[in-house]
Coordinates of C-alpha atoms and ligand atoms in Angstrom, one line a residue:
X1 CA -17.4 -1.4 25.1
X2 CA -15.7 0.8 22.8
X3 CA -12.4 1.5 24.0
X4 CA -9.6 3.2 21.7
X5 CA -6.5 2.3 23.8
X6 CA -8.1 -1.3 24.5
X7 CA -5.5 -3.9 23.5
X8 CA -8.7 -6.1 22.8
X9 CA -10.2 -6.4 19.2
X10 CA -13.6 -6.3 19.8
X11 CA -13.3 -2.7 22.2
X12 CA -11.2 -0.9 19.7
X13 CA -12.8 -2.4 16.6
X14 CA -16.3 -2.3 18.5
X15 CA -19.1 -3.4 16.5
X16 CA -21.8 -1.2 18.4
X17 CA -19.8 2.0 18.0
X18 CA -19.4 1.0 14.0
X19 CA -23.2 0.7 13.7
X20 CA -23.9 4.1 16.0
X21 CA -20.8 5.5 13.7
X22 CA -23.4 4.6 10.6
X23 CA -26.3 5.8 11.9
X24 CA -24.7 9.3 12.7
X25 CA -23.4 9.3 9.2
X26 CA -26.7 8.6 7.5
X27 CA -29.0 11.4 10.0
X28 CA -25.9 13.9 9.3
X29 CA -25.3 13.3 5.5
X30 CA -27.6 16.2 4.3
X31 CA -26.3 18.2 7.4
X32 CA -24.5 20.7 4.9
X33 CA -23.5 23.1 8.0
X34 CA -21.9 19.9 9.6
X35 CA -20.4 18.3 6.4
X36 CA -19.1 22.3 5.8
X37 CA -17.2 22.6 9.1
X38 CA -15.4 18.4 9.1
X39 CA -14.5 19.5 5.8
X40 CA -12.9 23.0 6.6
X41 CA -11.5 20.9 9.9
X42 CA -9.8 19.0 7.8
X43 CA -8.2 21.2 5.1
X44 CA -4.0 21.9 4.8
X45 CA -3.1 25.1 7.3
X46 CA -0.5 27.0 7.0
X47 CA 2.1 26.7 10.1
X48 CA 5.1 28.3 11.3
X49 CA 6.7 24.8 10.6
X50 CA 4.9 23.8 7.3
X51 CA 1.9 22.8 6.0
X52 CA -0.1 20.6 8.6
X53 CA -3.4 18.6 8.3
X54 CA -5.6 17.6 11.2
X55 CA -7.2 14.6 9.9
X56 CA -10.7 13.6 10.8
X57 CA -12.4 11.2 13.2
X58 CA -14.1 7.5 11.9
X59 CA -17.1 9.7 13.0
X60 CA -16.8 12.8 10.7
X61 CA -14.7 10.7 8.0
X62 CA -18.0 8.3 7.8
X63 CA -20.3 11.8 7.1
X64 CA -18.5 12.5 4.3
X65 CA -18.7 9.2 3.1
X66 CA -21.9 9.0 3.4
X67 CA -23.3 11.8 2.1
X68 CA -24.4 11.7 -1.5
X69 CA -25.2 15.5 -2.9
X70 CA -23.1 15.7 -5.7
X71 CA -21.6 19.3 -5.0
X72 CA -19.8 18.0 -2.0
X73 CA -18.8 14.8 -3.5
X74 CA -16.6 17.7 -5.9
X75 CA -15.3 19.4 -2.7
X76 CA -14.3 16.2 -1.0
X77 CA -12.3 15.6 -3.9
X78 CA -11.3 18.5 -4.0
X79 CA -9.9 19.0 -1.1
X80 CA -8.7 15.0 -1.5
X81 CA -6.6 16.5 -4.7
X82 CA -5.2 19.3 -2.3
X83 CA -3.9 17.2 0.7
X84 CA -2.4 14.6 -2.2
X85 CA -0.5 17.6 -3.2
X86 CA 0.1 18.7 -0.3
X87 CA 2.2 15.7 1.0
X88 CA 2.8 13.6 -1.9
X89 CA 3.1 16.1 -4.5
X90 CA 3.3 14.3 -7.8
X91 CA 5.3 11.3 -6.9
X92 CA 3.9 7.9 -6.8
X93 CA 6.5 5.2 -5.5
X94 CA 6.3 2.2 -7.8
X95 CA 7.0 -1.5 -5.8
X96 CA 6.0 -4.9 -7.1
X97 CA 5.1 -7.9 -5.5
X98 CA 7.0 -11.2 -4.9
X99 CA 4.8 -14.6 -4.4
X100 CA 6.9 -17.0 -2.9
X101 CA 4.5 -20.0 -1.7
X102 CA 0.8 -20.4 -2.3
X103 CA 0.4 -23.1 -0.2
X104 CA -1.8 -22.5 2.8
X105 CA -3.6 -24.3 5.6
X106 CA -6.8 -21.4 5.7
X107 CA -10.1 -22.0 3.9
X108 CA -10.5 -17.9 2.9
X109 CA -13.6 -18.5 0.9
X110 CA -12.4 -15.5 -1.3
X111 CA -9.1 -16.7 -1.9
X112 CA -7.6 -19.1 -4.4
X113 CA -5.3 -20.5 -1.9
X114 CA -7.4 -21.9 0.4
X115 CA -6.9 -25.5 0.8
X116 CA -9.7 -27.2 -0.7
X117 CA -8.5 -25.4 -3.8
X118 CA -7.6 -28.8 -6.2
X119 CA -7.4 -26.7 -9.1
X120 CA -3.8 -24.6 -8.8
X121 CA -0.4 -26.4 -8.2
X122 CA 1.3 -25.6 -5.2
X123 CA 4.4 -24.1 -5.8
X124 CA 7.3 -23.0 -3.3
X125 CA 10.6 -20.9 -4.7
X126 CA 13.4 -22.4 -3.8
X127 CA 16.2 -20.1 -2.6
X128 CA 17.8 -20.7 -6.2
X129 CA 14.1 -19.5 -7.5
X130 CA 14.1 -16.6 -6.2
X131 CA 17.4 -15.5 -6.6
X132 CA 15.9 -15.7 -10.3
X133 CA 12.9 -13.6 -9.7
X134 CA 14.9 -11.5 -7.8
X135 CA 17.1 -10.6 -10.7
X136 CA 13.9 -10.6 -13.1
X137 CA 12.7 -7.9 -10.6
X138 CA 15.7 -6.1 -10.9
X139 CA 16.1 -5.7 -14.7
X140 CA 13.0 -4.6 -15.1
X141 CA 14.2 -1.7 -12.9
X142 CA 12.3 -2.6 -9.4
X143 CA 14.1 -1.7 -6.3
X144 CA 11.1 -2.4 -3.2
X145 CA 9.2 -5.6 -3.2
X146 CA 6.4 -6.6 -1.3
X147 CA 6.5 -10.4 -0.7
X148 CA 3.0 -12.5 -0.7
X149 CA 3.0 -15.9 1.0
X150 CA 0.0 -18.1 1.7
X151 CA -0.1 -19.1 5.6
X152 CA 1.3 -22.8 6.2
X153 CA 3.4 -23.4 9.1
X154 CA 5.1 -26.7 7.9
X155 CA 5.8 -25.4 4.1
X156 CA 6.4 -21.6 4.7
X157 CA 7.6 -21.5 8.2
X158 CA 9.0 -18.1 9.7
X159 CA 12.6 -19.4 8.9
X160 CA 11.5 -20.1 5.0
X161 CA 10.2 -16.2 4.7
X162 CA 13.8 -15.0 6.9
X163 CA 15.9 -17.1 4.5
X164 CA 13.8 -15.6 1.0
X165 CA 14.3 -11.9 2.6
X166 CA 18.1 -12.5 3.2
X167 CA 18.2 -13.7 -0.7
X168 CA 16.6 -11.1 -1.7
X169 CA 18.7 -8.2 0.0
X170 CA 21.7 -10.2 -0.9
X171 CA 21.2 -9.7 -4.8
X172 CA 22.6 -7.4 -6.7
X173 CA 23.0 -7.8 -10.1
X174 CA 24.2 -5.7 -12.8
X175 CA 23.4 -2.0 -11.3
X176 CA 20.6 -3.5 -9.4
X177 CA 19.9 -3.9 -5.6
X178 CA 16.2 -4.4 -3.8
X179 CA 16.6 -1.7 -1.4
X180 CA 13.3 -2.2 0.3
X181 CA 11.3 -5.8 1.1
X182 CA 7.7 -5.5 2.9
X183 CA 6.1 -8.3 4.1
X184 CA 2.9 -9.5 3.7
X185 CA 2.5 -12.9 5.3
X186 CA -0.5 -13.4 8.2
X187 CA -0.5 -12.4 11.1
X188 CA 2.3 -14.4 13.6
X189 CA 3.7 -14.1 17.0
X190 CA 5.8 -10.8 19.1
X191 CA 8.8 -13.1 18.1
X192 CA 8.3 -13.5 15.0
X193 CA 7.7 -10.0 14.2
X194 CA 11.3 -9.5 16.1
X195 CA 12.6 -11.8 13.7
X196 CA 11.2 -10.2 10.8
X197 CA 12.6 -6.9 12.3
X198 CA 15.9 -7.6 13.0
X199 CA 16.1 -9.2 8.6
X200 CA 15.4 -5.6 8.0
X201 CA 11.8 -5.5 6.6
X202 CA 10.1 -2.2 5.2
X203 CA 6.4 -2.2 6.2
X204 CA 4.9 -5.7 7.7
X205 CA 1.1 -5.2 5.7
X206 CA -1.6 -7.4 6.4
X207 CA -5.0 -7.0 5.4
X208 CA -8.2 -7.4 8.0
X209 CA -10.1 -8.3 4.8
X210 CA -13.4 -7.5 6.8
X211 CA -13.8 -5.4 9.9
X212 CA -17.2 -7.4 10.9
X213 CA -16.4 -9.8 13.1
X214 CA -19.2 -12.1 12.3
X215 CA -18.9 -12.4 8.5
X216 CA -15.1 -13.1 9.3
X217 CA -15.8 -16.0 10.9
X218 CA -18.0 -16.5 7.9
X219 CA -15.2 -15.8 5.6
X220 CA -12.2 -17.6 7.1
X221 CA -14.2 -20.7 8.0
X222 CA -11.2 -23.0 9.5
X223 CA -7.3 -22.5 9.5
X224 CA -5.8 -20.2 12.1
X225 CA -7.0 -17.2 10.3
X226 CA -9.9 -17.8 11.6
X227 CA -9.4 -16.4 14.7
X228 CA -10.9 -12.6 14.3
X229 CA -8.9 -11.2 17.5
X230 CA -6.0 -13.0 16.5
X231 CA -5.9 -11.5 13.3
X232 CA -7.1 -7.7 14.3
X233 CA -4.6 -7.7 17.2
X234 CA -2.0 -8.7 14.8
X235 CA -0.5 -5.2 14.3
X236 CA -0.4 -4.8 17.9
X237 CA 2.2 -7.5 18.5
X238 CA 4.3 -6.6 14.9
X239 CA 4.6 -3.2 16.5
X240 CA 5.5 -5.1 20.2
X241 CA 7.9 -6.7 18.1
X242 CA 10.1 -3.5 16.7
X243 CA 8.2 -3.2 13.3
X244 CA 7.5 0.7 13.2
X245 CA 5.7 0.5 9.8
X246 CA 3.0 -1.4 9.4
X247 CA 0.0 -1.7 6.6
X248 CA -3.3 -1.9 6.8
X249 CA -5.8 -2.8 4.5
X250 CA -9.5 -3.9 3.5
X251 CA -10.7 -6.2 0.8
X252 CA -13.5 -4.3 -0.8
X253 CA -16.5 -6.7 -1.9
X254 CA -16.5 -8.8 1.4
X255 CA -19.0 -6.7 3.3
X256 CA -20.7 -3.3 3.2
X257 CA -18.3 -0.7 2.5
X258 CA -19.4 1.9 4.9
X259 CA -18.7 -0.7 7.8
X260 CA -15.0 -1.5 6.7
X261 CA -14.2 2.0 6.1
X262 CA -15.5 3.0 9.7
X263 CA -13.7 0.2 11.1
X264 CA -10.4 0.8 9.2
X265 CA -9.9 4.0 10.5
X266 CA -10.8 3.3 14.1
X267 CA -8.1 0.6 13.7
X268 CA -5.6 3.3 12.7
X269 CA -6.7 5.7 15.6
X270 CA -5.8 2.6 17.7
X271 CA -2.6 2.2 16.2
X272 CA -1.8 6.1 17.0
X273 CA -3.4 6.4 20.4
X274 CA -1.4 3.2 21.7
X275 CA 1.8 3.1 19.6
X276 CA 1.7 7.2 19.1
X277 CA 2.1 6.7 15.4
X278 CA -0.6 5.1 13.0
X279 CA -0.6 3.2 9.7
X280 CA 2.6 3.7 7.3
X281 CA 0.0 2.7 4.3
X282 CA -3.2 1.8 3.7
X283 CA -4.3 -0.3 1.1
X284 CA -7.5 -0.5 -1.2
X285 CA -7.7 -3.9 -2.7
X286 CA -11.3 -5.1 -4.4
X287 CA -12.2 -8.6 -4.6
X288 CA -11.4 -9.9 -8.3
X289 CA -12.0 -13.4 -10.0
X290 CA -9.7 -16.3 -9.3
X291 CA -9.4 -19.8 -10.1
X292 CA -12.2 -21.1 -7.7
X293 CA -13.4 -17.5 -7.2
X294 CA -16.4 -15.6 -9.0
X295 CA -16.6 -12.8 -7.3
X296 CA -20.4 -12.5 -8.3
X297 CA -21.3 -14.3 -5.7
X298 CA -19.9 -11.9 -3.6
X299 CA -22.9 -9.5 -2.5
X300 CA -21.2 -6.6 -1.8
X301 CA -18.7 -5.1 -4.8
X302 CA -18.5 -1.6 -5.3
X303 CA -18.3 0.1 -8.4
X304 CA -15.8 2.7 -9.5
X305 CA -17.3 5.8 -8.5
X306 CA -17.8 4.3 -4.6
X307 CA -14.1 3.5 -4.9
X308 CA -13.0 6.4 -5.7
X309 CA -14.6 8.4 -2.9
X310 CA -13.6 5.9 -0.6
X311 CA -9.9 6.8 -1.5
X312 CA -10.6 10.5 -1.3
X313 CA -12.1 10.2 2.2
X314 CA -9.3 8.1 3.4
X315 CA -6.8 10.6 2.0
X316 CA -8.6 13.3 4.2
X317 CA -9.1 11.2 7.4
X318 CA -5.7 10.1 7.4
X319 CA -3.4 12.8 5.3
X320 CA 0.1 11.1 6.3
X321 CA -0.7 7.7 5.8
X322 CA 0.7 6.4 1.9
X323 CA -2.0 4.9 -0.1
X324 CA -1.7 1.7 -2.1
X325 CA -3.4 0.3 -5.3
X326 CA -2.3 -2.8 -6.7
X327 CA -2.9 -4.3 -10.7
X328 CA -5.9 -5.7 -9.7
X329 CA -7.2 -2.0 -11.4
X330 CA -7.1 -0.8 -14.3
X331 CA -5.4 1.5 -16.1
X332 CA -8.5 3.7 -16.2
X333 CA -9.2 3.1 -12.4
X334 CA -5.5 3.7 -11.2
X335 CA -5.7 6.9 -13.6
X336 CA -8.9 8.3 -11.9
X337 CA -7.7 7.7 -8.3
X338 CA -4.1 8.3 -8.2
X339 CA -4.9 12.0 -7.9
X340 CA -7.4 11.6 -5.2
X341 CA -5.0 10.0 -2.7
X342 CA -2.9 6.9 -4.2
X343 CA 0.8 7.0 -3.1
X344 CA 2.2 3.9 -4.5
X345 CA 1.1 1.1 -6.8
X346 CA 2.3 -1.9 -8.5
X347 CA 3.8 -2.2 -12.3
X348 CA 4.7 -5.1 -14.4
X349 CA 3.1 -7.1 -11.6
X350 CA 2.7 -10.8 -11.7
X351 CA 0.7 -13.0 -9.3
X352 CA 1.9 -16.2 -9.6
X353 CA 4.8 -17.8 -7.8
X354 CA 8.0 -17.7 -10.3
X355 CA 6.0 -15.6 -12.6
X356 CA 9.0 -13.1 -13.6
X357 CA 12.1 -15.7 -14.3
X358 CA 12.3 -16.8 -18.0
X359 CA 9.1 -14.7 -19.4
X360 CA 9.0 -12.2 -21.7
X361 CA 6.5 -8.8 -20.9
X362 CA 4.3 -10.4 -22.8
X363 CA 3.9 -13.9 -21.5
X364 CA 2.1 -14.4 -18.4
X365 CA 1.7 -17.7 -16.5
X366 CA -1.4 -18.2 -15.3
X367 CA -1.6 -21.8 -13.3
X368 CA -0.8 -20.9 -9.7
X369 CA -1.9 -16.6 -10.6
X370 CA -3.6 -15.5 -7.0
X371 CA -6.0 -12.8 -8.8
X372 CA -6.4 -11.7 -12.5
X373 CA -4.2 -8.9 -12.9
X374 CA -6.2 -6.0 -14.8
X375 CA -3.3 -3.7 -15.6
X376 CA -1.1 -5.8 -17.5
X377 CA 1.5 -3.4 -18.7
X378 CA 5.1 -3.6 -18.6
X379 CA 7.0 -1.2 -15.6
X380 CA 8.7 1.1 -18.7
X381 CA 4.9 0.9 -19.8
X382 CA 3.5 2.4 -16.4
X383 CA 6.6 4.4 -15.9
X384 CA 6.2 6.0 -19.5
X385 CA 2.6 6.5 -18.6
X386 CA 2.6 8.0 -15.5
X387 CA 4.8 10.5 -16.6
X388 CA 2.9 11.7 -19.7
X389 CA 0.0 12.2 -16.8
X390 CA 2.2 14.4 -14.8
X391 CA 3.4 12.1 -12.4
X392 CA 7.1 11.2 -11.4
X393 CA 7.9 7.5 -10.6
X394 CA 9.8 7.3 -7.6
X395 CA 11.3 4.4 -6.8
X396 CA 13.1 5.6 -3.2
X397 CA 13.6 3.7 -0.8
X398 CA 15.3 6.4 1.5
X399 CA 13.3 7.1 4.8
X400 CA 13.4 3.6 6.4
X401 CA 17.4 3.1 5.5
X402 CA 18.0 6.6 6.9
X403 CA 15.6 6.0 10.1
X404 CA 13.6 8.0 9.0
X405 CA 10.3 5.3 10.5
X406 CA 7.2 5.6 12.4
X407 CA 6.5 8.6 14.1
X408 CA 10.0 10.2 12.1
X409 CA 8.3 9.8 9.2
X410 CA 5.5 11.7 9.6
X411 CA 7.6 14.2 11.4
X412 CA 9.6 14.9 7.7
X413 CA 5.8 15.4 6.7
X414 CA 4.6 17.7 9.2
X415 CA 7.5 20.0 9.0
X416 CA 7.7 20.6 5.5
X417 CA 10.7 18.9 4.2
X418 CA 9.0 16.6 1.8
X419 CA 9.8 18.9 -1.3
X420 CA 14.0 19.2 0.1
X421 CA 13.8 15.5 0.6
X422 CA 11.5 13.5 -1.0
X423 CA 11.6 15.0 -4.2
X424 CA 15.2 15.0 -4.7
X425 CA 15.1 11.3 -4.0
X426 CA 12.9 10.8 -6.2
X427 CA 14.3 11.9 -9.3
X428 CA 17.5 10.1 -8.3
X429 CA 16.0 7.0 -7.9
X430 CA 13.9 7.8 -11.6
X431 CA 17.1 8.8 -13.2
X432 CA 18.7 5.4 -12.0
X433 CA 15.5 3.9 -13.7
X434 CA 16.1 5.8 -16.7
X435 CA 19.8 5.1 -17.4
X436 CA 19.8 1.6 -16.5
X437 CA 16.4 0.1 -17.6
X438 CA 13.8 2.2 -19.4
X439 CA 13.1 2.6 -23.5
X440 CA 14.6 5.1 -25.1
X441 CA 10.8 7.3 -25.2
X442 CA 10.6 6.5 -21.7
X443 CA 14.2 7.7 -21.2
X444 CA 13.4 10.6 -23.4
X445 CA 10.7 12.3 -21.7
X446 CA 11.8 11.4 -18.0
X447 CA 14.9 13.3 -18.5
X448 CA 13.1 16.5 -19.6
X449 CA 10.6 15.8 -16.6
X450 CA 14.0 15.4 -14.5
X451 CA 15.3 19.0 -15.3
X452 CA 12.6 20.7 -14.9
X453 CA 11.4 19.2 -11.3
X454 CA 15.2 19.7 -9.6
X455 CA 14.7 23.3 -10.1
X456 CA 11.0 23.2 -7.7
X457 CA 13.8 22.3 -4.7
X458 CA 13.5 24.6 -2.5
X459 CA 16.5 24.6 -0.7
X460 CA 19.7 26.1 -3.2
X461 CA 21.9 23.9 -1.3
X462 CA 19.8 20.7 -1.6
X463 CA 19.3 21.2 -4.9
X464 CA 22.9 21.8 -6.7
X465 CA 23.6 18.9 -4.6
X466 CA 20.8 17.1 -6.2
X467 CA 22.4 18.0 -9.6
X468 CA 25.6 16.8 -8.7
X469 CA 24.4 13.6 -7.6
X470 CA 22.2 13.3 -11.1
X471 CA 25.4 14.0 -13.0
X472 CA 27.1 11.5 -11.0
X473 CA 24.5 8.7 -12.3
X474 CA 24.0 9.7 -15.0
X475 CA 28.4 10.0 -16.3
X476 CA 30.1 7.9 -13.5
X477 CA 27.5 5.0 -13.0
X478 CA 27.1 5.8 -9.6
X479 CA 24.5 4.3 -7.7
X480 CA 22.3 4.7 -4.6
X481 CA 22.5 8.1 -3.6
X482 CA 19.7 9.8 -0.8
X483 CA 19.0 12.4 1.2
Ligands
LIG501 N1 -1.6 -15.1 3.5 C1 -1.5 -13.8 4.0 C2 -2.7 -13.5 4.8 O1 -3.5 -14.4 5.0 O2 -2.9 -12.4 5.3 C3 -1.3 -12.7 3.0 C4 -1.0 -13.1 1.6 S1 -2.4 -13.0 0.5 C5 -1.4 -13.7 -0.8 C6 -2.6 -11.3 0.2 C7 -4.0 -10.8 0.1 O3 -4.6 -11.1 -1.2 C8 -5.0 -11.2 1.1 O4 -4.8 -10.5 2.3 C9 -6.3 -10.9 0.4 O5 -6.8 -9.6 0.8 C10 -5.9 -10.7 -1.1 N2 -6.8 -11.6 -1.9 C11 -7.1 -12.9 -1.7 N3 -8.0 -13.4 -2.6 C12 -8.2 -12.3 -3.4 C13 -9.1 -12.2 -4.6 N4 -9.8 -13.1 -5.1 N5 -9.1 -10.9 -5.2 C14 -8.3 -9.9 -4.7 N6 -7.5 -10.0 -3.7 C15 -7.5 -11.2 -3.0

């Protein structure tokens, strides 16, 4: 029975509830009285404190997504576009990811790694590897990794992924330092988690891939990710364990979307009615070719436009949790949906394990890649590009190194201290970027983007500090400040 607080999968991912979720969706989706109150529930109010957002239910969320007159598709992004603002402004936080291992016991029928997989060589980084990577990652101007390891107790062990973390933090070459490492490794044991706590991870992130409990047996055939509750309960335990952020995420293409996008957000009203805080991120990865994978055989893609309103509903359901898109999109796609919702993506990302030591930008291995990469530019590339589109790169790291975690975190939100806080940081952390790694275009045009955002602080004090602190990076090489 469907059960919210449950600490069992199947009652707070309840499979009846998704399909009676679906079935109110599709009698309500012409309900234009219905669809016109979720979306005014849902839309920024002024407070005494701030701006605040109420979010929406997997119930209401699933009208929206389900209804298909084209007027309201414009409000819901619409109203998307306002929320993003809202919170997120016009930062995006930039991150890349780390593979360490891909070798893996599962049989993911989706995934290159699985074990049957003859055609990729296993690789494992040695510390000495990826203390190279590491300072790859770092000159191309990267300060927050996420690390990506296949699932193989006797090869990648929890002590393996400990001792890669405590290389990582312990790097710092030239002005460069990894401030931030999330983890996204399968789903483990309370102690573990502790473990992975007390190394000083960002956000543990691992993705359900499906919500429907059937085709995940399907799916993940043999290994120990087969076990749905084991997985779906996962998040439960990392937070048991001390981990305050954690990251949820669907692989679109593996079943209908409607069902995973029901199901992910009654995971993340579990996650707040147990823990009292929900999902740090979310992430929207599609299902993309791989050595072993066609992804045509896959029934259940979704095209671009789908996609995007996916994101946009997601951004109104769930208005304070970050948003993730990786380089499996392209530049076109990442364009269209960073304004509807997306938070943070990936640049100058590379998918195979040791694919940043000794190669140029332009050189990309491909023998042990995990997906093709469809946006294969350089970071100064993204950087440069983001900006001419009106975004600022942010590449803070600030919250979880000041506390500010969980529940804390969303508090900033709520109260309206983003724009003292966040946005400062921000154009420290890109002013960093600019003096230490980027082109001199890229350099050029952040630095006029840099003096005219310090002046939208809105705090006087905040701000001349701000300039101070951007002086101080920019003239005495200092490093590292936040707020
Ligand atoms: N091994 C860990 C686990 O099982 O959760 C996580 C690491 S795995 C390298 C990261 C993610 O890549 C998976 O959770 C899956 O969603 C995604 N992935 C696997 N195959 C993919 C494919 N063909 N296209 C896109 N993403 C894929």
């Amino acid at each position: 029975m469907y059960d919210v607080k449950s600490m069992k999968a199947e009652d707070f991912i309840n499979h009846e509830e998704i399909l009676e979720t679906l079935e109110y969706a599709e009698k309500n989706k012409d309900n234009i009285e219905l669809i016109e109150q979720i979306l005014e529930k849902a839309s920024p109010k002024k407070t005494g404190r701030g701006v605040e957002c109420a979010g929406l239910s997997h119930r209401e969320a699933s009208v929206l997504l389900a209804c298909d007159n084209p007027e309201i598709t414009e409000k819901i992004f619409a109203l998307a576009r306002e929320i993003k603002q809202a919170f997120y402004g016009d930062r995006i936080v930039m991150f890349a990811p780390l593979y360490l291992s891909n070798y893996c016991v599962n049989k993911c029928v989706y995934c290159p790694y699985h074990i049957q997989n003859k055609e990729i060589p296993r690789k494992k980084l040695t510390q000495e590897e990826v203390k190279q990577e590491v300072i790859a990652l770092q000159d191309m101007g990267h300060k927050r990794l996420a690390i990506e390891a296949g699932e193989d107790p006797v090869n990648n062990p929890i002590e393996y992924i400990l001792d890669c973390i405590k290389t990582i933090y312990s790097i710092k070459h030239k002005n460069g330092a990894i401030r931030r490492v999330n983890v996204n490794i399968a789903a483990t044991t309370v102690e573990n988690y502790k473990k992975l706590k007390d190394a000083g991870i960002g956000t543990y992130i691992l993705f359900q891939e499906t919500y429907h409990k059937d085709s995940y047996e399907v799916l993940h055939p043999a290994g120990p990710k087969h076990n749905y509750a084991y997985h779906t309960e996962a998040m439960d335990r990392a937070m048991e364990g001390g981990i305050d952020d954690v990251g949820l995420g669907v692989l679109f293409g593996l079943d209908k979307y409607k069902y995973e996008f029901a199901g992910l957000l009654m995971h993340a009203e579990h996650l707040e009615a147990v823990h009292g805080v929900g999902p740090h991120t979310i992430s929207v990865p599609r299902l993309k070719r791989a050595s072993d994978i066609d992804p045509s055989t896959f029934d259940n893609g979704i095209d671009d436009d789908i996609f995007a309103k996916i994101i946009a509903c997601i951004r109104i359901a769930v208005p304070y949790t970050g948003m993730i898109i990786s380089t499996r999109e392209s530049e076109e796609c990442r364009h269209k949906v960073l304004e509807l919702g997306i938070s943070q993506i990936s640049g100058g990302s590379r998918t195979s394990v040791g694919g940043y030591a000794g190669y140029s930008s332009e050189e990309r291995p491909h023998d042990t890649e995990q997906f093709d990469v469809s946006d294969q530019r350089s970071l100064d590339e993204v950087v440069n590009w983001l900006m001419k589109g009106g975004y600022i790169p942010s590449f803070c790291t600030a919250c979880y190194r000041e506390g500010r975690t969980g529940d804390r975190f969303m508090a900033l939100c709520k109260v309206g201290q983003i724009q003292n806080c966040c946005h400062p940081n921000a154009l420290m952390t890109l002013q960093e970027f600019l003096c230490d790694y980027a082109s001199p275009e890229t350099k050029k045009i952040g630095e006029e983007l840099i003096a005219k955002e310090i002046q939208k602080v809105p705090d006087e004090k905040r701000r001349a500090r701000a300039i101070q602190y951007l002086e101080s990076i920019k003239n005495s090489g200092e490093r590292d400040f936040r707020f």
